[in-house]
Coordinates of C-alpha atoms in Angstrom, one line a residue:
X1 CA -417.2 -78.0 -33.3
X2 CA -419.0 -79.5 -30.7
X3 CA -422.6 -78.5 -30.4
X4 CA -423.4 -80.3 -27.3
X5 CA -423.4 -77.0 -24.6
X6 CA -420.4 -75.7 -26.5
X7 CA -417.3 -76.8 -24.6
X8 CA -414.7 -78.7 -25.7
X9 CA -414.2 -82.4 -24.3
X10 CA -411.5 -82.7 -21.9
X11 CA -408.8 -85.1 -22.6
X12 CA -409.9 -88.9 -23.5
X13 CA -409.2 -91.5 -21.3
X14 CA -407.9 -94.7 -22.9
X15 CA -410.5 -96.8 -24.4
X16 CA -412.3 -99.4 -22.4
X17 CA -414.2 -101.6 -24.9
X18 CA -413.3 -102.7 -28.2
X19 CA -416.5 -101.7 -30.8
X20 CA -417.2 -105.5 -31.0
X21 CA -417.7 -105.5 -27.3
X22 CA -420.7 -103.5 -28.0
X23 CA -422.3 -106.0 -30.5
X24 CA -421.6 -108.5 -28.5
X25 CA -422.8 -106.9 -25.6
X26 CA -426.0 -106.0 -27.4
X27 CA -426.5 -109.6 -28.5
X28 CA -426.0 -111.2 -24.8
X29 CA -428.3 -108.4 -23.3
X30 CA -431.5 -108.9 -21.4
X31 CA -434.4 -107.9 -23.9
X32 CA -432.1 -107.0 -26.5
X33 CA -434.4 -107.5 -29.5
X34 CA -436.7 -106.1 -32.1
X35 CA -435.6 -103.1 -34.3
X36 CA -434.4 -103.3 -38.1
X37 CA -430.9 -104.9 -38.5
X38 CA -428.5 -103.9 -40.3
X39 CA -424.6 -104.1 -41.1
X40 CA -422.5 -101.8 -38.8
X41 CA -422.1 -98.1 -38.1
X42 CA -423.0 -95.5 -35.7
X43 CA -422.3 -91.7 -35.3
X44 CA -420.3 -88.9 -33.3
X45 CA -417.8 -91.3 -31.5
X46 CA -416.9 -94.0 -33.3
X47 CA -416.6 -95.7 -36.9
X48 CA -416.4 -98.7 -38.5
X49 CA -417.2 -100.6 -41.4
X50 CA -418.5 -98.1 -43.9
X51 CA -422.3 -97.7 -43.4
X52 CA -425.2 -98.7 -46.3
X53 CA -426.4 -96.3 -48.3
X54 CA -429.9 -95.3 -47.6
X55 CA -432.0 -95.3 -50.8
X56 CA -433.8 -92.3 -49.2
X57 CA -430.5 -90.5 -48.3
X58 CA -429.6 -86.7 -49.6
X59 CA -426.5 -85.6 -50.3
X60 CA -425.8 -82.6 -48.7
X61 CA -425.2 -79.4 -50.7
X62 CA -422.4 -76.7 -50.9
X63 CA -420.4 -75.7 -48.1
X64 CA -423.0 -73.3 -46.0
X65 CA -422.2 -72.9 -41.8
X66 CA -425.9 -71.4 -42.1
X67 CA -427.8 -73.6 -39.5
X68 CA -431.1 -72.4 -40.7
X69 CA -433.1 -75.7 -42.1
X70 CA -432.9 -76.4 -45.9
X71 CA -432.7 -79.3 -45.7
X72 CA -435.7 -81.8 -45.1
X73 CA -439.1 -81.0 -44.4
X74 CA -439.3 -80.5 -40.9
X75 CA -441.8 -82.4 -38.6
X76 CA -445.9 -81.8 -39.6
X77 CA -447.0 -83.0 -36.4
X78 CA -448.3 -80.3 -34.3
X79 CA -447.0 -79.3 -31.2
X80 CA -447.6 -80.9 -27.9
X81 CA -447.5 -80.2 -24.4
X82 CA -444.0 -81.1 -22.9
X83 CA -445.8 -83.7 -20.3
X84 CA -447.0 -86.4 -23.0
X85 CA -449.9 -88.0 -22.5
X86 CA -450.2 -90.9 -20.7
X87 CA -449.4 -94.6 -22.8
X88 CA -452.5 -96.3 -23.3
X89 CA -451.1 -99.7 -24.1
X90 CA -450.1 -102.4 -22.0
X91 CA -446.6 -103.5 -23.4
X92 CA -443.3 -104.5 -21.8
X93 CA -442.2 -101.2 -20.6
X94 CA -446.0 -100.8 -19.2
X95 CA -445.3 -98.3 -15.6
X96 CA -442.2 -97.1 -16.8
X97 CA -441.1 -93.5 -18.0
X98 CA -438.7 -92.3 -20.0
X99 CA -437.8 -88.7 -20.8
X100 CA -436.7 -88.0 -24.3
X101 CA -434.5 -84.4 -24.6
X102 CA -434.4 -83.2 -27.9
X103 CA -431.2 -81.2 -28.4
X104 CA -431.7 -77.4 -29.1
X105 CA -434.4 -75.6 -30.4
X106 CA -434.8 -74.7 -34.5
X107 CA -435.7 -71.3 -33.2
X108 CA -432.8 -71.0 -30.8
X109 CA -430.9 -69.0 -33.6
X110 CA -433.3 -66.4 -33.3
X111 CA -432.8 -66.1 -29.4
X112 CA -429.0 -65.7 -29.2
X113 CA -429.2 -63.3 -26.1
X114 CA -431.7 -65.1 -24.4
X115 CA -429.6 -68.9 -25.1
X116 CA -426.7 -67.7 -24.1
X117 CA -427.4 -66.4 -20.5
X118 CA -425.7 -68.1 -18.0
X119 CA -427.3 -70.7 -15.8
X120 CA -425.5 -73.4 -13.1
X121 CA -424.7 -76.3 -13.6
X122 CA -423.6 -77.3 -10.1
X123 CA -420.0 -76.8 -10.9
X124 CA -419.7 -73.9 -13.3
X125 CA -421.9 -71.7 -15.0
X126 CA -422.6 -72.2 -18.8
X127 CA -425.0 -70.4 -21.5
X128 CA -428.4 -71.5 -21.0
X129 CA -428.3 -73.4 -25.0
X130 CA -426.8 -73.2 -28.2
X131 CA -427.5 -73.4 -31.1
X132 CA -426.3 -76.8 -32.5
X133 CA -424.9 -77.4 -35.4
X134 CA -426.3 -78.2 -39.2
X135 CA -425.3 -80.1 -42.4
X136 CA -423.9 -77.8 -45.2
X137 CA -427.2 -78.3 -46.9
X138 CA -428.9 -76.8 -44.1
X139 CA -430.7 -79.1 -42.3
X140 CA -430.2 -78.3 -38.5
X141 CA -429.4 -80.4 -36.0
X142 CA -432.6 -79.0 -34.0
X143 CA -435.0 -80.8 -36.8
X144 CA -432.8 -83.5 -36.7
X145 CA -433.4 -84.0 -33.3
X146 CA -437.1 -83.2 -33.0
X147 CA -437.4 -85.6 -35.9
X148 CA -435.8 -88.8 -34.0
X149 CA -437.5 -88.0 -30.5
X150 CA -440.9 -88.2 -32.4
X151 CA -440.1 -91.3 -34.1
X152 CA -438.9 -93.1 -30.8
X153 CA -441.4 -91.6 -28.8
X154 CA -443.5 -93.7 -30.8
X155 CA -442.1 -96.6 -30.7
X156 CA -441.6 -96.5 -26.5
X157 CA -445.6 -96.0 -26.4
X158 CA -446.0 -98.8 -28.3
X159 CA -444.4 -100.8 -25.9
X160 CA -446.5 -99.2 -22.9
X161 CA -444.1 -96.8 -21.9
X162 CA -445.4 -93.4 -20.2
X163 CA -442.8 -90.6 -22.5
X164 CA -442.4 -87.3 -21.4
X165 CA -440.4 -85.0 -24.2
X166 CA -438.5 -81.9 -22.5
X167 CA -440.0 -79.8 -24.8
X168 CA -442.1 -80.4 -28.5
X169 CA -441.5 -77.5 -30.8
X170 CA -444.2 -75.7 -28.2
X171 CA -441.7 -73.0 -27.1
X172 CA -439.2 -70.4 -28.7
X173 CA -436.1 -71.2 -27.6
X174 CA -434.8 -73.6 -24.9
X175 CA -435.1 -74.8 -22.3
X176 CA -432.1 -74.1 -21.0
X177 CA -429.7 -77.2 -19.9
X178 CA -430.4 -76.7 -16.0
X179 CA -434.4 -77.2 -17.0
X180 CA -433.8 -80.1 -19.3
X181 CA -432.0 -81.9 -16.1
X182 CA -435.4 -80.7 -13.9
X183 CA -437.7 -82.1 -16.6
X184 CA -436.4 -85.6 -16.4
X185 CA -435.8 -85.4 -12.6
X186 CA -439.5 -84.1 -11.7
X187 CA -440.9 -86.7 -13.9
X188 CA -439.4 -89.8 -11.7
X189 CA -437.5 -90.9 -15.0
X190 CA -436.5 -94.7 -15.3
X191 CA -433.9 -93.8 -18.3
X192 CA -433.7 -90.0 -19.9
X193 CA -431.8 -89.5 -23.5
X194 CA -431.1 -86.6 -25.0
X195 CA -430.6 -86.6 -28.7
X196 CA -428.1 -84.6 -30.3
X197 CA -425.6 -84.5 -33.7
X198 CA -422.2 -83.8 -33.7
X199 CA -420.7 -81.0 -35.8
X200 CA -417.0 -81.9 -36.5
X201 CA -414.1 -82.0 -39.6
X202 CA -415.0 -83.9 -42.4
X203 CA -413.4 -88.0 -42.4
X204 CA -415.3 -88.0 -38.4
X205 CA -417.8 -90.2 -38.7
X206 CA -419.6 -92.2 -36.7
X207 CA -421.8 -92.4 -33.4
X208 CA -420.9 -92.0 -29.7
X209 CA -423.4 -91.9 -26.4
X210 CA -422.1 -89.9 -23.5
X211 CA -422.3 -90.4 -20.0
X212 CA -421.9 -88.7 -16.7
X213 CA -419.0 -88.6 -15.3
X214 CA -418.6 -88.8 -11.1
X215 CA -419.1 -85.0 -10.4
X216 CA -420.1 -83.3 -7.2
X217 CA -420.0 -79.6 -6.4
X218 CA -423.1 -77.0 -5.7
X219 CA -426.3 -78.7 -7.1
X220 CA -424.7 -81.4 -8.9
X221 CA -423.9 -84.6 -7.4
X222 CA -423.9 -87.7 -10.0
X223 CA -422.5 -90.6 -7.8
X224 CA -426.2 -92.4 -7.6
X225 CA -426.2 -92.2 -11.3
X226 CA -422.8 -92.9 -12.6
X227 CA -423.1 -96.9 -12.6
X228 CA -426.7 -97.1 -13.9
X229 CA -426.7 -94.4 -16.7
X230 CA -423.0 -96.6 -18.3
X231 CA -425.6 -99.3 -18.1
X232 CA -427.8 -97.4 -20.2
X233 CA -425.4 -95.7 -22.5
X234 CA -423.6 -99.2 -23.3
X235 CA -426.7 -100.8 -24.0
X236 CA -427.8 -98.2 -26.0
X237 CA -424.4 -98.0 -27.8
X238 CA -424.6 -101.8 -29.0
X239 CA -427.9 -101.7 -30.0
X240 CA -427.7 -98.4 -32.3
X241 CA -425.2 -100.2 -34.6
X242 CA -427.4 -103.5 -35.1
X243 CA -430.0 -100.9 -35.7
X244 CA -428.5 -98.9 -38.0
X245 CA -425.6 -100.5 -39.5
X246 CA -423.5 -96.8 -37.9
X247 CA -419.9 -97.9 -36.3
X248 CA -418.9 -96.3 -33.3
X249 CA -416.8 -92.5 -33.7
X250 CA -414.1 -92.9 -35.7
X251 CA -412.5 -89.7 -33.6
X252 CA -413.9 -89.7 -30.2
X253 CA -414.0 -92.4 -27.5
X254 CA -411.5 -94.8 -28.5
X255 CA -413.9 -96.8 -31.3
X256 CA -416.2 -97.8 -28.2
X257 CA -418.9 -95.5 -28.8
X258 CA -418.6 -94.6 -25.3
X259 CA -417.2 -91.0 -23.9
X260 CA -417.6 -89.6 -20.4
X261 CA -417.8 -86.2 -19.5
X262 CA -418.3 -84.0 -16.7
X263 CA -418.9 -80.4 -18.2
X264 CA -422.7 -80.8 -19.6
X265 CA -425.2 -79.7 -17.0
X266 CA -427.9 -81.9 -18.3
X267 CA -426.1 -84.4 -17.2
X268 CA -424.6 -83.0 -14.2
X269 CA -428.0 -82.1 -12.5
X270 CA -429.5 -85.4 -13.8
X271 CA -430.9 -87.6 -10.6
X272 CA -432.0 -90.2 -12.6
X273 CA -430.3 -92.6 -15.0
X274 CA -429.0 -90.2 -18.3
X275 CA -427.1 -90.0 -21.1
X276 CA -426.6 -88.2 -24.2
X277 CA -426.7 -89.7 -27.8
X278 CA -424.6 -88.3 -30.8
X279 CA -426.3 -89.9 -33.7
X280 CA -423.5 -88.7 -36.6
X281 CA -421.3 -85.8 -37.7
X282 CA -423.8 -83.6 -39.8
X283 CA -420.5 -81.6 -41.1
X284 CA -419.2 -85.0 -42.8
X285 CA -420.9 -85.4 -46.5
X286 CA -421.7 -89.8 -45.3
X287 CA -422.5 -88.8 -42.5
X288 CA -425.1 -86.2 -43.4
X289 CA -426.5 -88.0 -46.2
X290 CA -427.7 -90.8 -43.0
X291 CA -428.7 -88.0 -40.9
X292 CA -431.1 -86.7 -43.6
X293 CA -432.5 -90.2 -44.5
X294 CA -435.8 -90.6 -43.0
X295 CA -435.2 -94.1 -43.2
X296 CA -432.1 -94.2 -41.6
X297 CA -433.7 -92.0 -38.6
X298 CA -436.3 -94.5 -38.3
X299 CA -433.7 -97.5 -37.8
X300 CA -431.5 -94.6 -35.3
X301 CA -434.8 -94.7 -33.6
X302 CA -435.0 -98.4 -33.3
X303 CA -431.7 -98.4 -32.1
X304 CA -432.3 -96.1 -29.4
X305 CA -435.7 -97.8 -28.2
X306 CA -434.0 -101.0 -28.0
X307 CA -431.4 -99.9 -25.7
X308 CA -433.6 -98.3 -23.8
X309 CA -436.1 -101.6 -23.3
X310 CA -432.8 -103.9 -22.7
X311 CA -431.9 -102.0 -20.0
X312 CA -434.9 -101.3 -18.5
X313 CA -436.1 -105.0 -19.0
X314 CA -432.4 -106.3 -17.8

């Protein structure tokens, strides 16, 4: 299942780069630096070699679809306004902004009426969230997710980036996809990611960062950003396996760790370069036991920063 707005992908075009285009792309890249390195492996999109074993990694328990967290502990930080505060720091991404979309909501479960109302996306209507998806231990994609834009809002303020999260565990459910597209739009966004999980059949492993695809209709109109957010989602995509030592899916995207879509309103409604990471499949037992590795959401972090500064910097 996909947990990303709940609707299937449509058919997958052939694929456009090998996976050691991305490497390769990553290592020729403008700024392309920094970050821990590892072997090579990435998450819902794409797989290769078989990824290291965290030492802090969990294996996940018995089968249970339950997505209420069991799993890890869940963030202590304390929740923020959506509109982070300014960076203090003067850094290489000094005067830019990025907007970091945490997928879902942990309390989203306990909304269903409320997430599944329909809002428009510019060419259909859709619910206003979901869910998202969990490991069979328990530990839902929403922690996951909240866990990761923490760690790399961190290390974008570091480098003197202003980082605006569309929402930080400060409201109970949402917001809904059409909002999440506002957020990053309002805020004059240089790059916006939105950070996600897959939920999919055991044996899929492996990362893959979606773009938008060229869509027009009603509000949506994505031909401004089509060209810059591929920038973004390719740099992204090369620098999350150095990072992580993750290969590309395995079962979406062709083993480029690339996929392009055109039914996700928060991409749709986007004005400003965006695209949407799937860090792993939660439902595959490797897979999980990266996703609930601090340490290995640390490095997915790193990964994500790093594409982010390349193409910023490039």
């Amino acid at each position: 299942m996909r947990d990303d707005e709940s609707v299937p992908p449509a058919p997958r075009r052939p694929a456009l780069f090998a996976a050691a285009t991305l490497t390769a792309l990553c290592l020729g890249a403008t700024g392309c630096g920094g970050g821990d390195t590892a072997q090579a492996r990435p998450g819902p999109d794409g797989s290769a070699a078989a990824s290291p074993s965290p030492a802090t990694a969990s294996s996940p328990g018995p089968a249970s679809p339950s997505p209420v967290h069991s799993g890890p502990a869940p963030s202590k930080r304390p929740a923020s306004r959506s509109a982070s505060a300014p960076a203090t720091v003067s850094g290489p991404l000094s005067g830019k902004t990025v907007v970091i979309d945490p997928g879902h909501n942990p309390r989203n479960r306990l909304h269903t009426a409320e997430i599944a109302r329909q809002v428009d996306i510019g060419t259909t209507h859709k619910e206003c969230d979901t869910t998202g998806t969990s490991t069979n231990s328990g530990y839902a994609e929403a922690e996951f997710t909240l866990d990761v834009a923490h760690r790399l809002r961190e290390l974008l303020r570091a480098q003197g980036a202003k980082v605006v999260l569309t929402y930080d565990n400060d409201r109970p459910f949402g917001p809904c996809v059409d909002e999440r597209a506002r957020i990053g739009n309002k805020a004059g966004a240089d790059a916006v990611v939105s950070v996600h999980a897959d939920g999919s059949a055991v044996g899929n492993r492996g990362f893959h960062v979606i773009l938008p695809a060229a869509v027009r209709g009603g509000n949506a109109d994505t031909s401004k950003i089509v060209g810059p957010s591929r920038d973004l989602g390719t740099r992204i995509a090369g620098l999350f396996v150095r990072a992580t030592g993750s290969a590309p899916s395995n079962y979406i995207g062709g083993n480029t760790g690339l996929d392009t879509r055109k039914d996700l309103g928060g991409l749709n409604l986007s004005t400003v370069p965006k695209v949407f990471i799937e860090c792993g499949n939660m439902r595959d037992p490797k897979d999980a036991a990266l996703l609930t590795s601090a340490g290995w959401r640390q490095k997915a972090a790193q990964g994500i920063a790093d594409g982010i500064r390349s193409y910023l910097n490039g």
